[in-house]
PDB file of C-alpha atoms in Angstrom:
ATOM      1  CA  UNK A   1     120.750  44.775 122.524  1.00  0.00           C
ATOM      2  CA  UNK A   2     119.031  43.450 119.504  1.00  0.00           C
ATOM      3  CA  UNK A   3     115.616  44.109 119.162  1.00  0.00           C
ATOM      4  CA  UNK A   4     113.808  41.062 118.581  1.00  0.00           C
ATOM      5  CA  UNK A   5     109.806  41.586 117.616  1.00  0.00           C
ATOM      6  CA  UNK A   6     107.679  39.423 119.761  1.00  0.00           C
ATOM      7  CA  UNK A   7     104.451  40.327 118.866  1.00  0.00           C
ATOM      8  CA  UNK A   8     103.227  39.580 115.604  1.00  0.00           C
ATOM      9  CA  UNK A   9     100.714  42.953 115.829  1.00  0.00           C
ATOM     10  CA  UNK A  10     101.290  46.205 113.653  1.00  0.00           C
ATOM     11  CA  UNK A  11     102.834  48.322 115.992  1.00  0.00           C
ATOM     12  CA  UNK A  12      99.637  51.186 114.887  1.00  0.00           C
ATOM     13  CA  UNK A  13      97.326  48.407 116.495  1.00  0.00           C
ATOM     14  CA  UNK A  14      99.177  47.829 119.717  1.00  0.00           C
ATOM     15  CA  UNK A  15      98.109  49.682 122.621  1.00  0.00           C
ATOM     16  CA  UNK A  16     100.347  52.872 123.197  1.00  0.00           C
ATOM     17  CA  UNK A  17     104.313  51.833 124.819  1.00  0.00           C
ATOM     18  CA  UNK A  18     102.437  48.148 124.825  1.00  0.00           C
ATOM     19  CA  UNK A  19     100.906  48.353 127.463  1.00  0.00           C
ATOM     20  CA  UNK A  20      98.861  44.965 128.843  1.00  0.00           C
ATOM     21  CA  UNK A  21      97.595  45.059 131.932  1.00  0.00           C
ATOM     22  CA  UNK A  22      98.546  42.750 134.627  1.00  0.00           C
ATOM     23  CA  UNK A  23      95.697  40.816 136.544  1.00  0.00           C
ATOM     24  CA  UNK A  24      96.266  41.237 139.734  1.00  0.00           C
ATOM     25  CA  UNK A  25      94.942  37.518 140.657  1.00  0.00           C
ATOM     26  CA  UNK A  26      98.144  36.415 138.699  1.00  0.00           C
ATOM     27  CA  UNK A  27     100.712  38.150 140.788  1.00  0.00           C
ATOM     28  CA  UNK A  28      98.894  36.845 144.079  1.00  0.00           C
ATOM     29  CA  UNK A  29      99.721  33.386 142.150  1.00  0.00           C
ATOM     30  CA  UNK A  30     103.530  34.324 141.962  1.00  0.00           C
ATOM     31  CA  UNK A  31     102.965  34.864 145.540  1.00  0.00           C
ATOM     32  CA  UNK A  32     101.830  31.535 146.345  1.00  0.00           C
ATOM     33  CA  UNK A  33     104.578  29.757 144.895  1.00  0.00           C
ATOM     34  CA  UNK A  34     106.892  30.952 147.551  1.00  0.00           C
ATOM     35  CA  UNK A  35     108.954  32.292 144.919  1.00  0.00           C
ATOM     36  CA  UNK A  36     109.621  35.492 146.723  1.00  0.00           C
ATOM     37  CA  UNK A  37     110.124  33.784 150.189  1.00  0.00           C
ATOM     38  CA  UNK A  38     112.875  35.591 151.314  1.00  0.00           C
ATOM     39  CA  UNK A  39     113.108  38.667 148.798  1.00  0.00           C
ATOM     40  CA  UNK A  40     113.008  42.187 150.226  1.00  0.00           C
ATOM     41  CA  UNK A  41     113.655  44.313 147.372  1.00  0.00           C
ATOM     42  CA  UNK A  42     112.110  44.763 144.268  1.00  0.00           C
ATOM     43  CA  UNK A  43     112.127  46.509 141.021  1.00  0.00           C
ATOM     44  CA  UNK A  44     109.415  46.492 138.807  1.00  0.00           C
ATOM     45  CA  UNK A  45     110.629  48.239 135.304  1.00  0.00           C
ATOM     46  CA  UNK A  46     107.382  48.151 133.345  1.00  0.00           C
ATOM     47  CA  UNK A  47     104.720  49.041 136.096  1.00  0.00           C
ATOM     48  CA  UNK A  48     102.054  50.521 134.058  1.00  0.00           C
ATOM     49  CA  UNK A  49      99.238  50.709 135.959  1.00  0.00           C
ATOM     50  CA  UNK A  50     100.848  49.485 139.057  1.00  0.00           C
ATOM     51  CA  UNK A  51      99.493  45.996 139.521  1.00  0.00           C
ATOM     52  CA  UNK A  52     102.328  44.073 140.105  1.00  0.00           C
ATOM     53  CA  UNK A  53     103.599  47.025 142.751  1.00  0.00           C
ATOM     54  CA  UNK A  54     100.176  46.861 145.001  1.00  0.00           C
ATOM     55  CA  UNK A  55      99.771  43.340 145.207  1.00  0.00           C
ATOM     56  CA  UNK A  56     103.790  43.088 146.136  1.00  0.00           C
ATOM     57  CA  UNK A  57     103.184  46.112 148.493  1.00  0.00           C
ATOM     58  CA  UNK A  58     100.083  44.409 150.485  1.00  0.00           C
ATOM     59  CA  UNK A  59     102.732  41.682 151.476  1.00  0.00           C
ATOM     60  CA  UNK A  60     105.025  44.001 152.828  1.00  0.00           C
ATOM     61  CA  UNK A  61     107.912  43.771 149.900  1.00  0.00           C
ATOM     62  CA  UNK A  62     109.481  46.533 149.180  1.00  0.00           C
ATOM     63  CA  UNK A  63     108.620  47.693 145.457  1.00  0.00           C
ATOM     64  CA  UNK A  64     110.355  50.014 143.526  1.00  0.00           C
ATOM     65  CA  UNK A  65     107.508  50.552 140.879  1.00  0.00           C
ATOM     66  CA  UNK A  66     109.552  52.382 137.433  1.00  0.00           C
ATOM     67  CA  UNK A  67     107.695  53.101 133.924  1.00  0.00           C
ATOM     68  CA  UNK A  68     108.349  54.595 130.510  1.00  0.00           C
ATOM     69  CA  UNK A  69     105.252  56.980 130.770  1.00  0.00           C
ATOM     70  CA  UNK A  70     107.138  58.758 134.189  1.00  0.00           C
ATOM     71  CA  UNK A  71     110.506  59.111 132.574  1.00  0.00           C
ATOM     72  CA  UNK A  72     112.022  55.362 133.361  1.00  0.00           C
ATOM     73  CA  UNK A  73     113.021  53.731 130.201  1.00  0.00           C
ATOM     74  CA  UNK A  74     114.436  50.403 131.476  1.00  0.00           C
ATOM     75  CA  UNK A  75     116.265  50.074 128.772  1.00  0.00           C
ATOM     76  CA  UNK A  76     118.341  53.113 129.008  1.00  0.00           C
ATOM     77  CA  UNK A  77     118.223  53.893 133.040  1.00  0.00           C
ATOM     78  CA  UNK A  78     121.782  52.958 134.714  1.00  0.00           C
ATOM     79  CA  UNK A  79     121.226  50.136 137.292  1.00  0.00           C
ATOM     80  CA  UNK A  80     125.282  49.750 137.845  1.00  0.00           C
ATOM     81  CA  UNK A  81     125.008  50.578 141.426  1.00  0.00           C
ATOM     82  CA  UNK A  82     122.162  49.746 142.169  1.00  0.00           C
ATOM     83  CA  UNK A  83     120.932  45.852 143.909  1.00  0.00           C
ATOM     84  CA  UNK A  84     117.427  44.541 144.626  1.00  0.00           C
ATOM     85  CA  UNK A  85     116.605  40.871 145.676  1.00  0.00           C
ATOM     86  CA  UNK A  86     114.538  39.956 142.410  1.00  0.00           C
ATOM     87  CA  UNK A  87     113.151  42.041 139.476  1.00  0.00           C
ATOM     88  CA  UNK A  88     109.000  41.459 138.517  1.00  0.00           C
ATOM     89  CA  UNK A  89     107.627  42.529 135.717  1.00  0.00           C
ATOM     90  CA  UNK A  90     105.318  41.898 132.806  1.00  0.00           C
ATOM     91  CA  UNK A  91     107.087  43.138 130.485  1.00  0.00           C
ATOM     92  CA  UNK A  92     106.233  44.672 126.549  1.00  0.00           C
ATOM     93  CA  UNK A  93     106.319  41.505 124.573  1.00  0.00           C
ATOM     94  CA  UNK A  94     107.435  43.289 121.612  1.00  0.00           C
ATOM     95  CA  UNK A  95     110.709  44.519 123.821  1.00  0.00           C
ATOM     96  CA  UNK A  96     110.891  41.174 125.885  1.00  0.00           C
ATOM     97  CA  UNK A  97     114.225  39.900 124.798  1.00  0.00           C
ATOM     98  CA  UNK A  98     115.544  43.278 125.621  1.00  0.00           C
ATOM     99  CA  UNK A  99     113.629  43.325 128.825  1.00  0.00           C
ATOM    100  CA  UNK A 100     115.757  40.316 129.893  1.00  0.00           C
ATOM    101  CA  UNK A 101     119.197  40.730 128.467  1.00  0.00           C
ATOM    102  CA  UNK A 102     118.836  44.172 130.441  1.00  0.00           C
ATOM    103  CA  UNK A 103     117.452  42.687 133.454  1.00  0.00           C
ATOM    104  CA  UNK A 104     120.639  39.971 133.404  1.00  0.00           C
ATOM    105  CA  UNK A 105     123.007  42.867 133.802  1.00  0.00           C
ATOM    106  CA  UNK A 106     121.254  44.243 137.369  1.00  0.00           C
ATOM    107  CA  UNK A 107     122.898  42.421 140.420  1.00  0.00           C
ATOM    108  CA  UNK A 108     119.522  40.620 141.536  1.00  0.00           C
ATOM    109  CA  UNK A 109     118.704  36.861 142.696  1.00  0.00           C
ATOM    110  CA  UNK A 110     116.349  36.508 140.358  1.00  0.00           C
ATOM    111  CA  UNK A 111     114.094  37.528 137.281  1.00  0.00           C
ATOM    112  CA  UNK A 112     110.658  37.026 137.240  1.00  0.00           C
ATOM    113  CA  UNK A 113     108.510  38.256 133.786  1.00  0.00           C
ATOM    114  CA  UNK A 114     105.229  36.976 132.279  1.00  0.00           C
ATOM    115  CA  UNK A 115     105.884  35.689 129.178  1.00  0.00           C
ATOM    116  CA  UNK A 116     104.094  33.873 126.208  1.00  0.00           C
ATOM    117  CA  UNK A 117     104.906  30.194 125.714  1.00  0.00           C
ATOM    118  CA  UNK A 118     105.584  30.300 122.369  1.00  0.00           C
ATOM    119  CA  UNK A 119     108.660  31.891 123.240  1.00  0.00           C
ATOM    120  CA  UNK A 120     110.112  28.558 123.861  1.00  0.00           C
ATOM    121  CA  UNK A 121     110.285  28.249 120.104  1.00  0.00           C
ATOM    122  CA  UNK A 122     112.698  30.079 118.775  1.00  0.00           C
ATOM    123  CA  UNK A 123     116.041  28.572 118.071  1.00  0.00           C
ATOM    124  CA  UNK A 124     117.987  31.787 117.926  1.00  0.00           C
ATOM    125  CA  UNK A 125     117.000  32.341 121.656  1.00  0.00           C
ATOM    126  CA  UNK A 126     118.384  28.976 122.813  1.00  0.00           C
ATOM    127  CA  UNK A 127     121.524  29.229 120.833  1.00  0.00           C
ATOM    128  CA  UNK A 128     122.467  32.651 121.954  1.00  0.00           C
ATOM    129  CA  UNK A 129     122.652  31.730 125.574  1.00  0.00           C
ATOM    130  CA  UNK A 130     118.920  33.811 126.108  1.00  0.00           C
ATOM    131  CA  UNK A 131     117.309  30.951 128.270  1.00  0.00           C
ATOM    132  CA  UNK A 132     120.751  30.745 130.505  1.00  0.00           C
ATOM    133  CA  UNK A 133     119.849  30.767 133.934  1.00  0.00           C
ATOM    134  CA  UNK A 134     115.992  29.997 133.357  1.00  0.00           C
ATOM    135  CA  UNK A 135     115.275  27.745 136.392  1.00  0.00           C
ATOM    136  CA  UNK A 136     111.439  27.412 136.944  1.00  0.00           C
ATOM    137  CA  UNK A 137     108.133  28.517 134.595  1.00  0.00           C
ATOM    138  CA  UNK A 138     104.931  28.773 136.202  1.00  0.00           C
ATOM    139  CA  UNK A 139     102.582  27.977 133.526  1.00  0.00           C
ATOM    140  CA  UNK A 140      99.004  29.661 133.763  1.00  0.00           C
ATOM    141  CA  UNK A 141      96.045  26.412 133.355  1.00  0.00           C
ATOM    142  CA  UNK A 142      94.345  29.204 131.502  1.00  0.00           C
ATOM    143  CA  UNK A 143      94.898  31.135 128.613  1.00  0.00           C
ATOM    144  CA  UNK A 144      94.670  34.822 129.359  1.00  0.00           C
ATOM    145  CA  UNK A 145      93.407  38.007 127.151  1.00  0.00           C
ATOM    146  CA  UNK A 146      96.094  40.368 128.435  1.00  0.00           C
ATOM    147  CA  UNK A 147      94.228  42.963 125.687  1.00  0.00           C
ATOM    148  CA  UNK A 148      91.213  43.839 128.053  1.00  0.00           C
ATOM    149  CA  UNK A 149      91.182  46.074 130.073  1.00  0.00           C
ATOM    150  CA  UNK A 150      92.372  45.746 133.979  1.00  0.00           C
ATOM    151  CA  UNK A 151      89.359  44.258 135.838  1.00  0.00           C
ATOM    152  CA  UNK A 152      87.713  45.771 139.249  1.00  0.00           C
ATOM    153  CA  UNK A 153      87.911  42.325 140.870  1.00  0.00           C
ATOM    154  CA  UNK A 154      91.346  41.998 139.852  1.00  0.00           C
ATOM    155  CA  UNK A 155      90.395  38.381 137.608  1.00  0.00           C
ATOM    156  CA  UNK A 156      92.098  37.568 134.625  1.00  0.00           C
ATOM    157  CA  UNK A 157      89.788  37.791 131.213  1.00  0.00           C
ATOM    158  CA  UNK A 158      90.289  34.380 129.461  1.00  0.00           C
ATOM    159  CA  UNK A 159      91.728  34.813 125.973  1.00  0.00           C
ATOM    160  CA  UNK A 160      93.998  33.309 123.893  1.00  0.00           C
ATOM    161  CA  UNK A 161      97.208  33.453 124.857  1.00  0.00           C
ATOM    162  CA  UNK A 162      99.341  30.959 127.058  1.00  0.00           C
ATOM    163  CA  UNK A 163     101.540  32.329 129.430  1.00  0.00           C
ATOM    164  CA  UNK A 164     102.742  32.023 133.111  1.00  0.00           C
ATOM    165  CA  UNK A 165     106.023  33.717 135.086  1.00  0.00           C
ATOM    166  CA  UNK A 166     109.287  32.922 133.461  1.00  0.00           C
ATOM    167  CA  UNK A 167     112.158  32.750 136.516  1.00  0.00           C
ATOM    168  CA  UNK A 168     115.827  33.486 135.968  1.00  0.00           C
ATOM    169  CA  UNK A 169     117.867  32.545 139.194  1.00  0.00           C
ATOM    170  CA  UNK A 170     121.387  34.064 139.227  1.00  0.00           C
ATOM    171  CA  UNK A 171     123.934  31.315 138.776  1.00  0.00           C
ATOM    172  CA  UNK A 172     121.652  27.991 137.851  1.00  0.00           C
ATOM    173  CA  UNK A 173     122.612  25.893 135.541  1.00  0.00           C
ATOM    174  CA  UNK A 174     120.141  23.131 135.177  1.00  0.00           C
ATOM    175  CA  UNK A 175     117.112  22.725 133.080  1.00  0.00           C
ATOM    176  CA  UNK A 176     114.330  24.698 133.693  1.00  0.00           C
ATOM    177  CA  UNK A 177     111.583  23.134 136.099  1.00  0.00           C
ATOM    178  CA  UNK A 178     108.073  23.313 134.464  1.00  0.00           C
ATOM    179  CA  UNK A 179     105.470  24.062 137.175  1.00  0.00           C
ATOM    180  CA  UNK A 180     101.073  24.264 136.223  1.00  0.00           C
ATOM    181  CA  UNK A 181      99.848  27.132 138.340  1.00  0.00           C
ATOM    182  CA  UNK A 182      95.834  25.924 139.148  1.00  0.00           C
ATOM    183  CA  UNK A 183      94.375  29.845 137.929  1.00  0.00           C
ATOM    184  CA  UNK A 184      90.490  28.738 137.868  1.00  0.00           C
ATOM    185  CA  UNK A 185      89.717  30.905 140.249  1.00  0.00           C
ATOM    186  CA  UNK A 186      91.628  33.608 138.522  1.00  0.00           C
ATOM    187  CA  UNK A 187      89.462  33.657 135.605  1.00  0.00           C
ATOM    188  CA  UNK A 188      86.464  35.811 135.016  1.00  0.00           C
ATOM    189  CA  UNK A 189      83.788  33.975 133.278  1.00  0.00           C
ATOM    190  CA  UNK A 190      80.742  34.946 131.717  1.00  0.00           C
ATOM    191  CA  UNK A 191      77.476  33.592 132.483  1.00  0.00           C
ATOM    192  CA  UNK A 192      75.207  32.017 130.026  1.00  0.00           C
TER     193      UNK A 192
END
């Protein structure tokens, strides 16, 4: 795998193993769009601080929550026999090409990883066969600040970024479907 820098940040002013916290609000969102419906197992690669594995665990999925910082480097670990109904993960941007070439070799329905919008623009991605199998992104109404720190009532900081879930399904072939996920009630806002 070629690693392909997605973050324009020095790598001495990135947080340590890149590591963005997920707002919880926004996997309740994935939720919601009955992308899961029927998905049992899961693997979450890049769990962090474990946001993506509650939320999945409080509606009964079962999560198999895997990080760098415990000894799991997705991008070394050997997933050859191993199957699960859909990976989830917010991935390191800076490692997010990798995250998904990797991903495409694990026998799974689907793929589901936040990603940044602006990763739409890059010709080397669609001419290398990256965005094969991309059937749906959820776009976030919001822009997010992935860069603060995990909130208590799970809300998403607004920022700067634009984002949303990015969904591989094993063997499409059409053109992604582009979906606006309503997150106003997602986003913490400050008070005058």
């Amino acid at each position: 795998m070629a690693h392909t820098q997605a973050s324009k940040k020095k790598k001495e002013y990135r947080p340590e193993n890149d590591f963005y916290p997920t707002p919880k609000c926004l996997v309740r969102k994935l939720v919601e769009t009955g992308e899961l419906n029927n998905m049992t197992s899961i693997l979450e690669p890049a769990c962090g601080n474990n946001a993506i594995v509650d939320v999945l665990r409080e509606y009964g999925f079962n999560v198999t929550g895997k990080d760098i910082t415990t000894g799991n480097d997705f991008l070394k670990d050997d997933y050859s026999n191993t199957r699960f109904d859909v990976i989830v993960t917010n991935p390191p941007f800076c490692l997010y090409d990798d995250f998904v070439e990797k991903a495409k070799t694990i026998d799974c329905k689907k793929i589901i990883m936040i990603g940044r919008l602006n990763l739409l623009g890059a010709h080397k991605r669609n001419i290398n066969g990256f965005w094969n199998g991309l059937s749906d992104i959820y776009v976030f109404d919001r822009q997010i600040a992935y860069d603060q720190p995990a909130r208590d009532d799970e809300k998403a900081p607004a920022g700067m970024l634009v984002s949303g879930w990015f969904i591989w399904t094993k063997d499409y072939k059409g053109e992604p479907k582009l979906h606006i996920i309503d997150i106003q009630d997602c986003i913490a806002t400050k008070s005058c």
